[in-house]
Amino acid sequence: MTIRILIADDQALLRGMLRRLVEATPGMEMAGEAATGAEAVELARTQRADVVLMDVRMPELDGIEATRMITADEELADVKVLILTTFEIDEYVAQAIQAGARGFIGKGADPEDLLAAIEKVAAGEPMLSAAATAALMTRFRVHPAQSWAVDDRRLAGLTPREREVLALVARGLTNEDISQRFGLSRHTVKTHVNRAMNKLHVSERAQLVTIAYETGLVQPGTGAGIRITGETLTTGNHQWAGGRQS
C-alpha cells in the first residue's frame, strides 16, 4: 500500500527537502504541498492524503487549528496528522493531541525516524518523539491533576478493564503489548480502547494519554498507578469490582 503524504510548511526550502525524501522512499508518494494552514485543510479535502506533515507556526491559519479542522471533518476521517515542528514544547504537544493529531516529532529528527513516524501514523498508531513525550510529562509534573487524586466523575463510565487499558495506553503500550500482558486477543483490546474513546468523547488514541494524566489515573514517573487483584481494580484509594466502586 502506498502512503500519500501532504507537506504543510511555510518554508519552501524545507518543503523541497521533505518532498525529495518522500519521493525517494519506496511505498510513499506526494499528495501535495501547502504553505499555510488554510491551504493544508483545502488540500487535505481535495487530494486525499493519508498523512499530513503539519508545521505549527504558519501564516493565515496555524497548524494546530488546521489539524483541528481536518480531524473534525467526518469526510476526512482517514486523513491522519503528524505534527512536524522545530518546537517540541509541552504547550504545542498538548494542544496538538487535543486537536486530534496522531503524532508529534521535531524537525531535527533523523530521516529514518521521520519515515518510521509516518509509517506508524499511517497505520493508525500514535507516535510521540522522545522530546515530545518528555515535554508532556513535564507539563503534568508542573501542573498536577488534583494532587493525583483520580477524577472518578470523568472516568465513571469506564469499566475496570477499560480503566486498566487506558492506563496502559498512557504508558505507551501498543494493543499487542496489552494483549500479551493479559492474555487477550488484539481484537478484544482494540474493542476496550474504542469503547473508552467513545465514552470519553475523543477520536484519537493519543487523546486518551492526555486524559489519563489529566484525571490522575496515571502519574508521571510512577508507572500506571493501578493494581489488579482478581476481579478488583485498585486505583489510589479506590477499588472497583464488576464495574462498580466498592
Coordinates of C-alpha atoms in Angstrom, one line a residue:
M1 CA 0.0 0.0 0.0
T2 CA 1.3 3.4 -1.0
I3 CA 1.2 6.2 1.7
R4 CA 0.2 9.5 0.2
I5 CA 1.7 12.5 2.0
L6 CA 0.8 16.1 2.2
I7 CA 3.5 18.5 3.4
A8 CA 2.3 21.7 5.1
D9 CA 5.1 24.2 6.0
D10 CA 5.7 27.8 5.2
Q11 CA 9.4 27.3 4.4
A12 CA 9.8 26.4 0.7
L13 CA 13.3 25.0 1.2
L14 CA 12.1 22.6 3.9
R15 CA 9.1 21.5 1.8
G16 CA 11.5 20.8 -1.1
M17 CA 13.8 18.7 1.1
L18 CA 10.9 16.7 2.6
R19 CA 9.4 16.2 -0.9
R20 CA 12.7 14.7 -2.2
L21 CA 12.8 12.4 0.9
V22 CA 9.2 11.2 0.3
E23 CA 9.7 10.7 -3.5
A24 CA 12.9 8.7 -2.9
T25 CA 11.2 6.4 -0.4
P26 CA 9.5 3.2 -1.8
G27 CA 5.9 2.9 -0.7
M28 CA 5.4 6.7 -0.3
E29 CA 4.3 9.4 -2.7
M30 CA 3.5 13.1 -2.6
A31 CA -0.2 14.2 -2.3
G32 CA 0.7 17.9 -2.4
E33 CA 2.3 20.9 -0.7
A34 CA 0.8 23.7 1.4
A35 CA 2.4 26.9 2.6
T36 CA -0.3 27.8 5.1
G37 CA -2.7 26.0 7.4
A38 CA -5.6 27.1 5.3
E39 CA -4.0 25.5 2.2
A40 CA -3.4 22.4 4.2
V41 CA -7.0 22.0 5.1
E42 CA -8.1 22.6 1.5
L43 CA -5.6 20.2 0.0
A44 CA -6.5 17.5 2.6
R45 CA -10.0 17.7 1.3
T46 CA -9.1 17.6 -2.4
Q47 CA -6.0 15.4 -2.6
R48 CA -7.0 12.7 -0.1
A49 CA -3.6 12.4 1.6
D50 CA -3.1 9.5 4.1
V51 CA -0.8 11.6 6.3
V52 CA -0.4 15.3 6.6
L53 CA 3.1 16.5 7.8
M54 CA 1.9 19.6 9.6
D55 CA 4.1 22.5 10.8
V56 CA 2.8 24.5 13.8
R57 CA 3.7 28.1 13.0
M58 CA 2.2 29.1 9.7
P59 CA 0.5 32.2 8.3
E60 CA -3.3 32.6 7.9
L61 CA -4.1 29.5 10.0
D62 CA -1.6 27.8 12.4
G63 CA -1.0 24.1 12.2
I64 CA -2.9 23.3 15.5
E65 CA -6.1 24.9 14.2
A66 CA -5.6 23.3 10.8
T67 CA -5.3 20.0 12.5
R68 CA -8.5 20.6 14.5
M69 CA -10.4 21.4 11.3
I70 CA -9.1 18.3 9.5
T71 CA -9.8 15.9 12.3
A72 CA -13.3 17.4 12.9
D73 CA -14.3 16.8 9.3
E74 CA -16.1 13.4 9.1
E75 CA -15.2 13.2 5.4
L76 CA -11.5 13.3 6.3
A77 CA -11.7 10.5 8.9
D78 CA -8.9 8.6 7.1
V79 CA -6.5 11.6 7.0
K80 CA -4.0 11.4 9.8
V81 CA -1.9 14.4 11.0
L82 CA 1.7 14.2 12.1
I83 CA 3.0 17.4 13.6
L84 CA 6.5 18.3 12.4
T85 CA 7.9 21.3 14.2
T86 CA 11.0 22.9 15.5
F87 CA 9.4 23.5 18.9
E88 CA 8.8 20.3 20.8
I89 CA 7.4 22.1 23.9
D90 CA 4.7 20.9 26.2
E91 CA 2.1 23.5 25.1
Y92 CA 2.3 22.5 21.5
V93 CA 2.3 18.8 22.3
A94 CA -0.8 19.1 24.5
Q95 CA -2.6 21.3 22.0
A96 CA -1.7 19.0 19.1
I97 CA -3.1 15.9 20.9
Q98 CA -6.2 17.8 21.9
A99 CA -6.7 18.9 18.3
G100 CA -6.6 15.3 17.1
A101 CA -3.0 14.9 15.8
R102 CA -1.8 11.3 15.7
G103 CA 1.8 12.1 16.2
F104 CA 4.4 14.8 17.1
I105 CA 8.0 14.9 16.0
G106 CA 10.7 17.5 15.8
K107 CA 12.3 18.8 12.6
G108 CA 15.7 17.8 13.9
A109 CA 14.8 14.1 13.7
D110 CA 16.8 11.8 11.5
P111 CA 15.2 11.0 8.1
E112 CA 14.9 7.3 9.1
D113 CA 13.0 8.3 12.3
L114 CA 10.7 10.6 10.4
L115 CA 9.9 8.0 7.8
A116 CA 9.2 5.5 10.6
A117 CA 6.9 8.0 12.3
I118 CA 5.0 8.5 9.0
E119 CA 4.5 4.7 8.6
K120 CA 3.4 4.4 12.2
V121 CA 0.9 7.2 12.0
A122 CA -0.4 5.9 8.6
A123 CA -1.0 2.6 10.3
G124 CA -3.2 4.3 12.9
E125 CA -0.8 4.2 15.8
P126 CA 0.1 7.2 17.9
M127 CA 3.6 8.5 17.8
L128 CA 5.3 10.9 20.1
S129 CA 9.0 11.7 19.8
A130 CA 11.2 11.3 23.0
A131 CA 11.4 15.0 23.3
A132 CA 7.7 15.5 22.9
T133 CA 7.0 12.8 25.5
A134 CA 9.4 14.4 27.9
A135 CA 7.7 17.8 27.4
L136 CA 4.3 16.3 28.0
M137 CA 5.5 14.6 31.2
T138 CA 7.0 17.8 32.4
R139 CA 3.7 19.6 31.8
F140 CA 1.8 17.2 34.1
R141 CA 4.6 17.3 36.8
V142 CA 4.3 21.1 36.9
H143 CA 0.5 21.1 36.7
P144 CA -0.5 18.1 38.8
A145 CA -4.1 16.8 38.5
Q146 CA -5.7 17.4 41.9
S147 CA -2.6 16.2 43.7
W148 CA -3.1 12.9 41.7
A149 CA -6.5 12.1 43.1
V150 CA -8.3 10.1 40.5
D151 CA -11.1 12.1 38.9
D152 CA -13.8 9.5 39.2
R153 CA -16.5 11.7 37.8
R154 CA -14.8 11.9 34.4
L155 CA -13.9 8.2 34.4
A156 CA -17.1 7.0 36.0
G157 CA -18.4 5.5 32.8
L158 CA -15.4 3.2 32.2
T159 CA -15.4 -0.4 33.3
P160 CA -12.4 -1.7 35.4
R161 CA -10.9 -3.3 32.3
E162 CA -11.3 -0.1 30.3
R163 CA -9.6 1.9 33.0
E164 CA -6.8 -0.6 33.1
V165 CA -6.3 -0.5 29.3
L166 CA -6.5 3.3 29.4
A167 CA -3.7 3.4 31.9
L168 CA -1.5 1.1 29.8
V169 CA -2.2 3.0 26.7
A170 CA -1.0 6.2 28.5
R171 CA 2.2 4.3 29.4
G172 CA 2.8 3.8 25.6
L173 CA 1.9 0.2 25.3
T174 CA 0.5 -1.0 22.0
N175 CA -2.6 -3.2 21.6
E176 CA -0.3 -6.1 21.0
D177 CA 1.7 -5.3 24.2
I178 CA -1.5 -5.2 26.2
S179 CA -2.9 -8.4 24.7
Q180 CA 0.3 -10.3 25.6
R181 CA 0.3 -8.9 29.1
F182 CA -3.3 -10.0 29.9
G183 CA -3.7 -13.0 27.5
L184 CA -6.4 -11.2 25.5
S185 CA -6.8 -11.1 21.7
R186 CA -5.8 -7.9 20.0
H187 CA -9.4 -7.6 18.8
T188 CA -10.6 -7.6 22.4
V189 CA -8.0 -5.0 23.4
K190 CA -9.0 -2.8 20.4
T191 CA -12.6 -3.1 21.5
H192 CA -11.8 -1.9 25.0
V193 CA -9.8 1.0 23.6
N194 CA -12.5 2.0 21.2
R195 CA -15.2 1.9 23.9
A196 CA -13.0 4.0 26.2
M197 CA -12.6 6.6 23.4
N198 CA -16.3 6.6 22.8
K199 CA -17.2 7.1 26.5
L200 CA -14.6 9.8 26.9
H201 CA -15.7 11.5 23.6
V202 CA -12.3 11.5 21.9
S203 CA -11.4 10.4 18.4
E204 CA -7.7 9.8 18.7
R205 CA -5.7 7.3 20.8
A206 CA -3.2 10.0 21.7
Q207 CA -6.0 12.0 23.4
L208 CA -6.5 9.1 25.8
V209 CA -3.0 9.7 27.0
T210 CA -3.8 13.3 28.0
I211 CA -7.0 12.3 29.7
A212 CA -5.2 9.6 31.7
Y213 CA -2.8 12.2 33.1
E214 CA -5.4 15.0 33.5
T215 CA -7.6 12.8 35.6
G216 CA -4.8 11.4 37.7
L217 CA -5.2 7.8 36.6
V218 CA -1.6 7.8 35.6
Q219 CA 1.1 9.6 37.4
P220 CA 4.4 10.8 35.7
G221 CA 7.3 8.6 36.8
T222 CA 5.3 6.3 38.9
G223 CA 4.0 3.7 36.4
A224 CA 0.4 3.2 35.7
G225 CA -0.7 3.8 39.3
I226 CA -3.0 0.8 39.2
R227 CA -3.1 -2.7 40.7
I228 CA -5.3 -5.6 39.8
T229 CA -6.2 -8.3 42.3
G230 CA -8.5 -11.0 41.0
E231 CA -11.5 -9.1 39.6
T232 CA -10.8 -5.9 41.6
L233 CA -9.0 -2.9 40.1
T234 CA -7.4 -0.6 42.7
T235 CA -6.5 3.0 41.7
G236 CA -5.1 5.0 44.6
N237 CA -7.6 4.6 47.5
H238 CA -10.5 3.4 45.3
Q239 CA -11.5 -0.1 44.4
W240 CA -13.6 -1.2 41.5
A241 CA -15.2 -4.6 41.2
G242 CA -17.5 -5.7 38.4
G243 CA -17.7 -2.1 37.1
R244 CA -18.9 -0.6 40.4
Q245 CA -16.9 1.3 43.1
S246 CA -16.6 -0.6 46.3

